[in-house]
PDB file of C-alpha atoms in Angstrom:
ATOM      1  CA  LYS A 339      25.821 -19.594  62.941  1.00  0.00           C
ATOM      2  CA  ALA A 340      25.196 -16.078  61.672  1.00  0.00           C
ATOM      3  CA  LYS A 341      22.207 -15.695  63.984  1.00  0.00           C
ATOM      4  CA  GLU A 342      24.208 -17.084  66.915  1.00  0.00           C
ATOM      5  CA  ARG A 343      26.955 -14.549  66.218  1.00  0.00           C
ATOM      6  CA  GLY A 344      24.494 -11.654  66.144  1.00  0.00           C
ATOM      7  CA  VAL A 345      24.817 -10.969  62.422  1.00  0.00           C
ATOM      8  CA  GLN A 346      22.057  -8.627  61.294  1.00  0.00           C
ATOM      9  CA  THR A 347      22.969  -8.130  57.618  1.00  0.00           C
ATOM     10  CA  ILE A 348      24.688 -10.542  55.244  1.00  0.00           C
ATOM     11  CA  ALA A 349      26.171  -9.322  51.976  1.00  0.00           C
ATOM     12  CA  MET A 350      27.518 -11.232  48.990  1.00  0.00           C
ATOM     13  CA  PRO A 351      27.792 -11.257  45.212  1.00  0.00           C
ATOM     14  CA  THR A 352      25.865 -13.922  43.324  1.00  0.00           C
ATOM     15  CA  ASN A 353      24.928 -15.098  39.861  1.00  0.00           C
ATOM     16  CA  GLY A 354      21.699 -16.442  41.298  1.00  0.00           C
ATOM     17  CA  ASN A 355      21.705 -19.901  42.879  1.00  0.00           C
ATOM     18  CA  ALA A 356      23.769 -19.240  45.994  1.00  0.00           C
ATOM     19  CA  GLY A 357      22.042 -15.892  46.447  1.00  0.00           C
ATOM     20  CA  ALA A 358      18.629 -17.545  46.351  1.00  0.00           C
ATOM     21  CA  ALA A 359      19.698 -20.108  48.955  1.00  0.00           C
ATOM     22  CA  TRP A 360      21.181 -17.451  51.216  1.00  0.00           C
ATOM     23  CA  ALA A 361      18.077 -15.273  50.773  1.00  0.00           C
ATOM     24  CA  ALA A 362      15.903 -18.194  51.922  1.00  0.00           C
ATOM     25  CA  TYR A 363      18.113 -18.858  54.945  1.00  0.00           C
ATOM     26  CA  CYS A 364      18.135 -15.180  55.862  1.00  0.00           C
ATOM     27  CA  ALA A 365      14.365 -14.904  55.535  1.00  0.00           C
ATOM     28  CA  ARG A 366      13.945 -17.841  57.891  1.00  0.00           C
ATOM     29  CA  ALA A 367      16.470 -16.430  60.381  1.00  0.00           C
ATOM     30  CA  ASP A 368      15.131 -12.862  60.149  1.00  0.00           C
ATOM     31  CA  ILE A 369      18.494 -11.557  58.916  1.00  0.00           C
ATOM     32  CA  LYS A 370      18.719  -8.876  56.232  1.00  0.00           C
ATOM     33  CA  ILE A 371      20.658  -9.759  53.087  1.00  0.00           C
ATOM     34  CA  VAL A 372      22.134  -7.550  50.387  1.00  0.00           C
ATOM     35  CA  LEU A 373      23.013  -9.290  47.125  1.00  0.00           C
ATOM     36  CA  ALA A 374      24.833  -7.804  44.146  1.00  0.00           C
ATOM     37  CA  MET A 375      24.169  -9.552  40.851  1.00  0.00           C
ATOM     38  CA  PRO A 376      25.224  -9.050  37.240  1.00  0.00           C
ATOM     39  CA  GLU A 377      22.417  -7.508  35.187  1.00  0.00           C
ATOM     40  CA  ASP A 378      22.272 -10.640  33.051  1.00  0.00           C
ATOM     41  CA  ALA A 379      21.625 -12.944  36.014  1.00  0.00           C
ATOM     42  CA  PRO A 380      18.753 -15.357  35.365  1.00  0.00           C
ATOM     43  CA  PRO A 381      15.441 -13.485  35.861  1.00  0.00           C
ATOM     44  CA  LEU A 382      13.942 -16.395  37.787  1.00  0.00           C
ATOM     45  CA  ALA A 383      16.802 -16.238  40.303  1.00  0.00           C
ATOM     46  CA  VAL A 384      16.284 -12.497  40.741  1.00  0.00           C
ATOM     47  CA  GLU A 385      12.535 -13.034  41.298  1.00  0.00           C
ATOM     48  CA  GLU A 386      13.213 -15.748  43.867  1.00  0.00           C
ATOM     49  CA  ILE A 387      15.725 -13.581  45.720  1.00  0.00           C
ATOM     50  CA  VAL A 388      13.358 -10.626  45.853  1.00  0.00           C
ATOM     51  CA  ALA A 389      10.465 -12.885  46.924  1.00  0.00           C
ATOM     52  CA  TYR A 390      12.491 -13.846  50.008  1.00  0.00           C
ATOM     53  CA  GLY A 391      12.823 -10.163  50.879  1.00  0.00           C
ATOM     54  CA  ALA A 392      16.469  -9.708  49.919  1.00  0.00           C
ATOM     55  CA  THR A 393      17.864  -6.475  48.547  1.00  0.00           C
ATOM     56  CA  ALA A 394      19.069  -7.245  45.011  1.00  0.00           C
ATOM     57  CA  CYS A 395      21.459  -4.707  43.484  1.00  0.00           C
ATOM     58  CA  MET A 396      21.888  -5.251  39.759  1.00  0.00           C
ATOM     59  CA  VAL A 397      25.399  -4.468  38.511  1.00  0.00           C
ATOM     60  CA  LYS A 398      26.687  -3.827  35.007  1.00  0.00           C
ATOM     61  CA  GLY A 399      29.389  -6.366  34.271  1.00  0.00           C
ATOM     62  CA  GLN A 400      30.277  -9.714  35.761  1.00  0.00           C
ATOM     63  CA  ILE A 401      30.252 -11.420  39.142  1.00  0.00           C
ATOM     64  CA  THR A 402      33.632  -9.819  39.860  1.00  0.00           C
ATOM     65  CA  ASP A 403      32.023  -6.391  39.470  1.00  0.00           C
ATOM     66  CA  ALA A 404      29.264  -7.483  41.850  1.00  0.00           C
ATOM     67  CA  GLY A 405      31.990  -8.628  44.244  1.00  0.00           C
ATOM     68  CA  ARG A 406      33.648  -5.233  44.118  1.00  0.00           C
ATOM     69  CA  MET A 407      30.320  -3.569  44.890  1.00  0.00           C
ATOM     70  CA  ILE A 408      29.789  -5.827  47.902  1.00  0.00           C
ATOM     71  CA  GLY A 409      33.379  -5.325  49.060  1.00  0.00           C
ATOM     72  CA  SER A 410      32.890  -1.570  48.957  1.00  0.00           C
ATOM     73  CA  GLY A 411      29.603  -1.848  50.860  1.00  0.00           C
ATOM     74  CA  ILE A 412      31.206  -4.049  53.509  1.00  0.00           C
ATOM     75  CA  LYS A 413      33.983  -1.499  54.061  1.00  0.00           C
ATOM     76  CA  LYS A 414      31.471   1.361  54.285  1.00  0.00           C
ATOM     77  CA  SER A 415      29.315  -0.602  56.732  1.00  0.00           C
ATOM     78  CA  SER A 416      32.074  -0.524  59.385  1.00  0.00           C
ATOM     79  CA  GLY A 417      31.438  -4.144  60.300  1.00  0.00           C
ATOM     80  CA  ALA A 418      27.636  -4.048  60.109  1.00  0.00           C
ATOM     81  CA  TRP A 419      27.575  -6.287  57.005  1.00  0.00           C
ATOM     82  CA  TYR A 420      28.831  -9.864  57.250  1.00  0.00           C
ATOM     83  CA  ASP A 421      30.732 -10.962  54.136  1.00  0.00           C
ATOM     84  CA  ALA A 422      29.379 -14.310  52.926  1.00  0.00           C
ATOM     85  CA  SER A 423      31.321 -14.236  49.650  1.00  0.00           C
ATOM     86  CA  THR A 424      32.953 -17.423  48.374  1.00  0.00           C
ATOM     87  CA  LEU A 425      35.900 -18.414  50.588  1.00  0.00           C
ATOM     88  CA  LYS A 426      35.406 -15.382  52.839  1.00  0.00           C
ATOM     89  CA  GLU A 427      33.430 -17.123  55.564  1.00  0.00           C
ATOM     90  CA  PRO A 428      34.225 -20.468  57.174  1.00  0.00           C
ATOM     91  CA  TYR A 429      30.816 -22.090  57.276  1.00  0.00           C
ATOM     92  CA  ARG A 430      30.181 -22.559  53.564  1.00  0.00           C
ATOM     93  CA  ILE A 431      32.946 -25.163  53.277  1.00  0.00           C
ATOM     94  CA  GLU A 432      31.588 -26.882  56.368  1.00  0.00           C
ATOM     95  CA  GLY A 433      28.184 -27.114  54.690  1.00  0.00           C
ATOM     96  CA  LYS A 434      29.671 -28.441  51.464  1.00  0.00           C
ATOM     97  CA  LYS A 435      31.267 -31.302  53.396  1.00  0.00           C
ATOM     98  CA  THR A 436      27.814 -32.882  53.486  1.00  0.00           C
ATOM     99  CA  MET A 437      28.303 -33.925  49.864  1.00  0.00           C
ATOM    100  CA  GLY A 438      31.468 -35.821  50.785  1.00  0.00           C
ATOM    101  CA  TYR A 439      29.734 -37.586  53.664  1.00  0.00           C
ATOM    102  CA  GLU A 440      26.855 -38.589  51.405  1.00  0.00           C
ATOM    103  CA  ILE A 441      29.193 -39.857  48.678  1.00  0.00           C
ATOM    104  CA  ALA A 442      31.100 -42.026  51.168  1.00  0.00           C
ATOM    105  CA  GLU A 443      27.913 -43.336  52.777  1.00  0.00           C
ATOM    106  CA  GLN A 444      26.263 -44.149  49.448  1.00  0.00           C
ATOM    107  CA  CYS A 445      29.433 -45.966  48.341  1.00  0.00           C
ATOM    108  CA  GLY A 446      29.385 -48.200  51.423  1.00  0.00           C
ATOM    109  CA  TRP A 447      32.081 -46.169  53.241  1.00  0.00           C
ATOM    110  CA  THR A 448      34.556 -46.565  50.435  1.00  0.00           C
ATOM    111  CA  LEU A 449      35.571 -43.766  48.124  1.00  0.00           C
ATOM    112  CA  PRO A 450      34.863 -43.811  44.395  1.00  0.00           C
ATOM    113  CA  ASP A 451      37.708 -43.724  41.901  1.00  0.00           C
ATOM    114  CA  VAL A 452      36.503 -40.501  40.287  1.00  0.00           C
ATOM    115  CA  ILE A 453      34.137 -37.658  41.146  1.00  0.00           C
ATOM    116  CA  ILE A 454      32.965 -35.383  38.343  1.00  0.00           C
ATOM    117  CA  TYR A 455      31.881 -32.107  39.889  1.00  0.00           C
ATOM    118  CA  PRO A 456      30.448 -29.022  38.165  1.00  0.00           C
ATOM    119  CA  THR A 457      31.836 -26.068  40.061  1.00  0.00           C
ATOM    120  CA  GLY A 458      31.736 -22.308  40.258  1.00  0.00           C
ATOM    121  CA  GLY A 459      34.389 -21.125  42.694  1.00  0.00           C
ATOM    122  CA  GLY A 460      35.547 -24.539  43.905  1.00  0.00           C
ATOM    123  CA  VAL A 461      34.061 -24.483  47.410  1.00  0.00           C
ATOM    124  CA  GLY A 462      32.251 -27.784  46.868  1.00  0.00           C
ATOM    125  CA  LEU A 463      35.460 -29.522  45.850  1.00  0.00           C
ATOM    126  CA  ILE A 464      37.204 -28.231  48.961  1.00  0.00           C
ATOM    127  CA  GLY A 465      34.314 -29.337  51.167  1.00  0.00           C
ATOM    128  CA  ILE A 466      34.187 -32.839  49.667  1.00  0.00           C
ATOM    129  CA  HIS A 467      37.934 -33.305  50.144  1.00  0.00           C
ATOM    130  CA  LYS A 468      37.727 -32.022  53.719  1.00  0.00           C
ATOM    131  CA  ALA A 469      34.918 -34.494  54.454  1.00  0.00           C
ATOM    132  CA  PHE A 470      37.048 -37.387  53.203  1.00  0.00           C
ATOM    133  CA  GLU A 471      39.962 -36.261  55.386  1.00  0.00           C
ATOM    134  CA  GLU A 472      37.702 -36.146  58.435  1.00  0.00           C
ATOM    135  CA  LEU A 473      36.152 -39.530  57.670  1.00  0.00           C
ATOM    136  CA  LYS A 474      39.656 -41.007  57.535  1.00  0.00           C
ATOM    137  CA  GLU A 475      40.549 -39.402  60.872  1.00  0.00           C
ATOM    138  CA  LEU A 476      37.361 -40.828  62.411  1.00  0.00           C
ATOM    139  CA  GLY A 477      38.117 -44.285  61.047  1.00  0.00           C
ATOM    140  CA  TRP A 478      34.910 -44.419  59.010  1.00  0.00           C
ATOM    141  CA  ILE A 479      36.950 -45.026  55.874  1.00  0.00           C
ATOM    142  CA  PRO A 480      40.419 -46.596  55.874  1.00  0.00           C
ATOM    143  CA  SER A 481      43.192 -44.074  56.501  1.00  0.00           C
ATOM    144  CA  ASP A 482      45.170 -45.507  53.579  1.00  0.00           C
ATOM    145  CA  ALA A 483      42.240 -45.308  51.133  1.00  0.00           C
ATOM    146  CA  PRO A 484      43.254 -43.326  48.062  1.00  0.00           C
ATOM    147  CA  TYR A 485      41.399 -40.105  47.446  1.00  0.00           C
ATOM    148  CA  PRO A 486      39.204 -40.045  44.347  1.00  0.00           C
ATOM    149  CA  ARG A 487      40.373 -38.183  41.296  1.00  0.00           C
ATOM    150  CA  MET A 488      38.343 -34.970  41.362  1.00  0.00           C
ATOM    151  CA  VAL A 489      37.315 -33.780  37.909  1.00  0.00           C
ATOM    152  CA  CYS A 490      36.215 -30.162  37.898  1.00  0.00           C
ATOM    153  CA  VAL A 491      33.743 -29.233  35.175  1.00  0.00           C
ATOM    154  CA  GLN A 492      33.048 -25.632  34.161  1.00  0.00           C
ATOM    155  CA  ALA A 493      31.421 -23.972  31.185  1.00  0.00           C
ATOM    156  CA  SER A 494      33.951 -23.049  28.517  1.00  0.00           C
ATOM    157  CA  GLY A 495      32.813 -19.423  28.698  1.00  0.00           C
ATOM    158  CA  CYS A 496      33.810 -19.132  32.368  1.00  0.00           C
ATOM    159  CA  ALA A 497      36.301 -21.702  33.605  1.00  0.00           C
ATOM    160  CA  PRO A 498      38.790 -20.102  36.017  1.00  0.00           C
ATOM    161  CA  ILE A 499      39.325 -23.264  38.091  1.00  0.00           C
ATOM    162  CA  VAL A 500      39.915 -25.417  34.999  1.00  0.00           C
ATOM    163  CA  ARG A 501      42.292 -22.812  33.573  1.00  0.00           C
ATOM    164  CA  ALA A 502      44.252 -22.637  36.833  1.00  0.00           C
ATOM    165  CA  TRP A 503      44.608 -26.417  36.839  1.00  0.00           C
ATOM    166  CA  ASP A 504      45.651 -26.531  33.198  1.00  0.00           C
ATOM    167  CA  ASP A 505      48.228 -23.797  33.858  1.00  0.00           C
ATOM    168  CA  GLY A 506      49.555 -25.484  37.001  1.00  0.00           C
ATOM    169  CA  ALA A 507      48.695 -22.326  38.982  1.00  0.00           C
ATOM    170  CA  LYS A 508      48.375 -22.322  42.770  1.00  0.00           C
ATOM    171  CA  SER A 509      45.215 -20.203  42.599  1.00  0.00           C
ATOM    172  CA  SER A 510      42.603 -19.168  40.093  1.00  0.00           C
ATOM    173  CA  GLN A 511      42.319 -15.724  38.546  1.00  0.00           C
ATOM    174  CA  ALA A 512      39.268 -13.727  37.551  1.00  0.00           C
ATOM    175  CA  TRP A 513      37.782 -14.745  34.230  1.00  0.00           C
ATOM    176  CA  ALA A 514      37.825 -11.973  31.637  1.00  0.00           C
ATOM    177  CA  GLY A 515      34.894 -11.562  29.288  1.00  0.00           C
ATOM    178  CA  PRO A 516      31.207 -12.278  29.399  1.00  0.00           C
TER     179      PRO A 516
END
């Protein structure tokens, strides 16, 4: 979609995995990509990103600091950089729906009771749920089928989604600390 829309430069913060995937996509589509990463990002991820030709800007601090750097760059670019940050572009959730389709298909077009999902920012959980809603609308799974219980798993050292759930919050907050 980015290529179709004439995007020439994508920008986003990353801890590694998503940045590597986006760098590969951008290399294939001949789109420039600027990634900001915490200095302690996995070296292998940094090597992979650079191998795809991405610009990797190492940032002191956490992913939130990398996000601030990208946000500043996007503002300074006057619209030349496309923001592909988590929940800032519509297509990532659409891509994550694939997991929901595959779960339903592999379960014989019924939904499991529980899904245990390791998450970062929660986009995968949103995509899976959206896929189930669409499958119900299409009649591929019964409209009265109960949704699975979604169990979000995060590392104890960085668990903003889990904390938000435990606190009954409507949204997650930045995680303080390393």
